[in-house]
Amino acid sequence: MGIEIERKFLVVGDAWREAAHKVAPMAQGYLNDLAAMDKGAMKASVRVRIAGDEAFLNLKSRELGHTREEFDYPIPVDDARALLALCVGGLVDKRRHYVEHAGFVWEVDEFLGDNAGLVVAEIELPSADTAFERPAWAGREVTDSSRYYNLALSTRPFAQWSPAERAGED
């Protein structure tokens, strides 16, 4: 069983761009929707992702917060394209930038399309109590806010958020 321990932050400014050492275009979609998760009809999201020239099928348990079960399986890119056509909601397009900071690799997701304007940074940790240095460009933590989860962005993209939501006011 895979466990993902991840913290998520809104990105402030562009200072992270200079430190990015790699970027990968990503397109992803979900075979189930947020409503099924919220109602408890599904206990895991089922995601299809094409990242550069690789593709993956991913299942992630529905808990909010930094620790969830995660299963990630490589699949043929042609299969992923066919599965993306079966997804519910919209596709999530983004560029993932990899930024090294204080011994960790941060993944900075710069969203495109209906989610353009949203930039979120994630750090995966070996344990929930692992200390890490937060870079100046990592703003408010949104780990526990489901609207920043990619599944939620596929259902209700950033373009549909109210001005208060866009400003990060909860």
mmCIF file with all atom_site columns, N, CA and C in Angstrom, residues 2-7 66-68 102-105 123-133:
data_model
loop_
_atom_site.group_PDB
_atom_site.id
_atom_site.type_symbol
_atom_site.label_atom_id
_atom_site.label_alt_id
_atom_site.label_comp_id
_atom_site.label_asym_id
_atom_site.label_entity_id
_atom_site.label_seq_id
_atom_site.pdbx_PDB_ins_code
_atom_site.Cartn_x
_atom_site.Cartn_y
_atom_site.Cartn_z
_atom_site.occupancy
_atom_site.B_iso_or_equiv
_atom_site.pdbx_formal_charge
_atom_site.auth_seq_id
_atom_site.auth_comp_id
_atom_site.auth_asym_id
_atom_site.auth_atom_id
_atom_site.pdbx_PDB_model_num
ATOM 1  N N  . GLY A 1 2   ? 0.573  2.211  -0.866 1.00 0.00 ? 2   GLY A N  1
ATOM 2  C CA . GLY A 1 2   ? 1.312  3.457  -0.913 1.00 0.00 ? 2   GLY A CA 1
ATOM 3  C C  . GLY A 1 2   ? 0.660  4.501  -0.032 1.00 0.00 ? 2   GLY A C  1
ATOM 4  N N  . ILE A 1 3   ? 1.478  5.286  0.634  1.00 0.00 ? 3   ILE A N  1
ATOM 5  C CA . ILE A 1 3   ? 0.992  6.391  1.450  1.00 0.00 ? 3   ILE A CA 1
ATOM 6  C C  . ILE A 1 3   ? 1.628  7.666  0.916  1.00 0.00 ? 3   ILE A C  1
ATOM 7  N N  . GLU A 1 4   ? 0.802  8.669  0.700  1.00 0.00 ? 4   GLU A N  1
ATOM 8  C CA . GLU A 1 4   ? 1.288  9.972  0.272  1.00 0.00 ? 4   GLU A CA 1
ATOM 9  C C  . GLU A 1 4   ? 1.140  10.929 1.448  1.00 0.00 ? 4   GLU A C  1
ATOM 10 N N  . ILE A 1 5   ? 2.233  11.590 1.779  1.00 0.00 ? 5   ILE A N  1
ATOM 11 C CA . ILE A 1 5   ? 2.209  12.634 2.799  1.00 0.00 ? 5   ILE A CA 1
ATOM 12 C C  . ILE A 1 5   ? 2.638  13.904 2.095  1.00 0.00 ? 5   ILE A C  1
ATOM 13 N N  . GLU A 1 6   ? 1.691  14.805 1.918  1.00 0.00 ? 6   GLU A N  1
ATOM 14 C CA . GLU A 1 6   ? 1.908  15.965 1.059  1.00 0.00 ? 6   GLU A CA 1
ATOM 15 C C  . GLU A 1 6   ? 1.315  17.203 1.704  1.00 0.00 ? 6   GLU A C  1
ATOM 16 N N  . ARG A 1 7   ? 2.036  18.309 1.619  1.00 0.00 ? 7   ARG A N  1
ATOM 17 C CA . ARG A 1 7   ? 1.526  19.599 2.072  1.00 0.00 ? 7   ARG A CA 1
ATOM 18 C C  . ARG A 1 7   ? 1.419  20.492 0.838  1.00 0.00 ? 7   ARG A C  1
ATOM 19 N N  . HIS A 1 66  ? -3.034 15.959 4.910  1.00 0.00 ? 66  HIS A N  1
ATOM 20 C CA . HIS A 1 66  ? -1.738 15.681 4.307  1.00 0.00 ? 66  HIS A CA 1
ATOM 21 C C  . HIS A 1 66  ? -1.420 14.207 4.081  1.00 0.00 ? 66  HIS A C  1
ATOM 22 N N  . THR A 1 67  ? -2.175 13.288 4.659  1.00 0.00 ? 67  THR A N  1
ATOM 23 C CA . THR A 1 67  ? -1.840 11.873 4.531  1.00 0.00 ? 67  THR A CA 1
ATOM 24 C C  . THR A 1 67  ? -2.996 11.091 3.917  1.00 0.00 ? 67  THR A C  1
ATOM 25 N N  . ARG A 1 68  ? -2.705 10.436 2.803  1.00 0.00 ? 68  ARG A N  1
ATOM 26 C CA . ARG A 1 68  ? -3.721 9.632  2.105  1.00 0.00 ? 68  ARG A CA 1
ATOM 27 C C  . ARG A 1 68  ? -3.074 8.394  1.506  1.00 0.00 ? 68  ARG A C  1
ATOM 28 N N  . ALA A 1 102 ? 16.234 23.529 0.097  1.00 0.00 ? 102 ALA A N  1
ATOM 29 C CA . ALA A 1 102 ? 16.610 23.046 1.430  1.00 0.00 ? 102 ALA A CA 1
ATOM 30 C C  . ALA A 1 102 ? 16.456 21.526 1.575  1.00 0.00 ? 102 ALA A C  1
ATOM 31 N N  . GLY A 1 103 ? 16.929 20.788 0.572  1.00 0.00 ? 103 GLY A N  1
ATOM 32 C CA . GLY A 1 103 ? 16.944 19.336 0.670  1.00 0.00 ? 103 GLY A CA 1
ATOM 33 C C  . GLY A 1 103 ? 15.684 18.626 0.201  1.00 0.00 ? 103 GLY A C  1
ATOM 34 N N  . PHE A 1 104 ? 14.692 19.359 -0.268 1.00 0.00 ? 104 PHE A N  1
ATOM 35 C CA . PHE A 1 104 ? 13.453 18.764 -0.773 1.00 0.00 ? 104 PHE A CA 1
ATOM 36 C C  . PHE A 1 104 ? 13.183 19.266 -2.183 1.00 0.00 ? 104 PHE A C  1
ATOM 37 N N  . VAL A 1 105 ? 12.463 18.456 -2.944 1.00 0.00 ? 105 VAL A N  1
ATOM 38 C CA . VAL A 1 105 ? 12.002 18.888 -4.258 1.00 0.00 ? 105 VAL A CA 1
ATOM 39 C C  . VAL A 1 105 ? 10.538 19.310 -4.113 1.00 0.00 ? 105 VAL A C  1
ATOM 40 N N  . ILE A 1 123 ? 4.811  19.759 -1.449 1.00 0.00 ? 123 ILE A N  1
ATOM 41 C CA . ILE A 1 123 ? 6.014  19.080 -0.994 1.00 0.00 ? 123 ILE A CA 1
ATOM 42 C C  . ILE A 1 123 ? 5.591  17.732 -0.427 1.00 0.00 ? 123 ILE A C  1
ATOM 43 N N  . GLU A 1 124 ? 6.249  16.668 -0.885 1.00 0.00 ? 124 GLU A N  1
ATOM 44 C CA . GLU A 1 124 ? 5.989  15.329 -0.343 1.00 0.00 ? 124 GLU A CA 1
ATOM 45 C C  . GLU A 1 124 ? 7.022  15.057 0.736  1.00 0.00 ? 124 GLU A C  1
ATOM 46 N N  . LEU A 1 125 ? 6.540  14.515 1.854  1.00 0.00 ? 125 LEU A N  1
ATOM 47 C CA . LEU A 1 125 ? 7.384  14.300 3.020  1.00 0.00 ? 125 LEU A CA 1
ATOM 48 C C  . LEU A 1 125 ? 7.443  12.818 3.378  1.00 0.00 ? 125 LEU A C  1
ATOM 49 N N  . PRO A 1 126 ? 8.542  12.376 3.985  1.00 0.00 ? 126 PRO A N  1
ATOM 50 C CA . PRO A 1 126 ? 8.640  10.969 4.378  1.00 0.00 ? 126 PRO A CA 1
ATOM 51 C C  . PRO A 1 126 ? 7.765  10.607 5.579  1.00 0.00 ? 126 PRO A C  1
ATOM 52 N N  . SER A 1 127 ? 7.423  11.593 6.403  1.00 0.00 ? 127 SER A N  1
ATOM 53 C CA . SER A 1 127 ? 6.521  11.354 7.529  1.00 0.00 ? 127 SER A CA 1
ATOM 54 C C  . SER A 1 127 ? 5.771  12.649 7.840  1.00 0.00 ? 127 SER A C  1
ATOM 55 N N  . ALA A 1 128 ? 4.652  12.520 8.522  1.00 0.00 ? 128 ALA A N  1
ATOM 56 C CA . ALA A 1 128 ? 3.802  13.679 8.801  1.00 0.00 ? 128 ALA A CA 1
ATOM 57 C C  . ALA A 1 128 ? 4.491  14.706 9.688  1.00 0.00 ? 128 ALA A C  1
ATOM 58 N N  . ASP A 1 129 ? 5.448  14.282 10.502 1.00 0.00 ? 129 ASP A N  1
ATOM 59 C CA . ASP A 1 129 ? 6.111  15.222 11.409 1.00 0.00 ? 129 ASP A CA 1
ATOM 60 C C  . ASP A 1 129 ? 7.488  15.675 10.913 1.00 0.00 ? 129 ASP A C  1
ATOM 61 N N  . THR A 1 130 ? 7.799  15.413 9.655  1.00 0.00 ? 130 THR A N  1
ATOM 62 C CA . THR A 1 130 ? 9.076  15.844 9.091  1.00 0.00 ? 130 THR A CA 1
ATOM 63 C C  . THR A 1 130 ? 9.125  17.365 9.021  1.00 0.00 ? 130 THR A C  1
ATOM 64 N N  . ALA A 1 131 ? 10.185 17.923 9.580  1.00 0.00 ? 131 ALA A N  1
ATOM 65 C CA . ALA A 1 131 ? 10.390 19.376 9.511  1.00 0.00 ? 131 ALA A CA 1
ATOM 66 C C  . ALA A 1 131 ? 10.943 19.737 8.133  1.00 0.00 ? 131 ALA A C  1
ATOM 67 N N  . PHE A 1 132 ? 10.534 20.886 7.630  1.00 0.00 ? 132 PHE A N  1
ATOM 68 C CA . PHE A 1 132 ? 11.054 21.363 6.348  1.00 0.00 ? 132 PHE A CA 1
ATOM 69 C C  . PHE A 1 132 ? 11.098 22.879 6.379  1.00 0.00 ? 132 PHE A C  1
ATOM 70 N N  . GLU A 1 133 ? 12.009 23.420 5.570  1.00 0.00 ? 133 GLU A N  1
ATOM 71 C CA . GLU A 1 133 ? 12.122 24.876 5.446  1.00 0.00 ? 133 GLU A CA 1
ATOM 72 C C  . GLU A 1 133 ? 11.180 25.341 4.346  1.00 0.00 ? 133 GLU A C  1
#
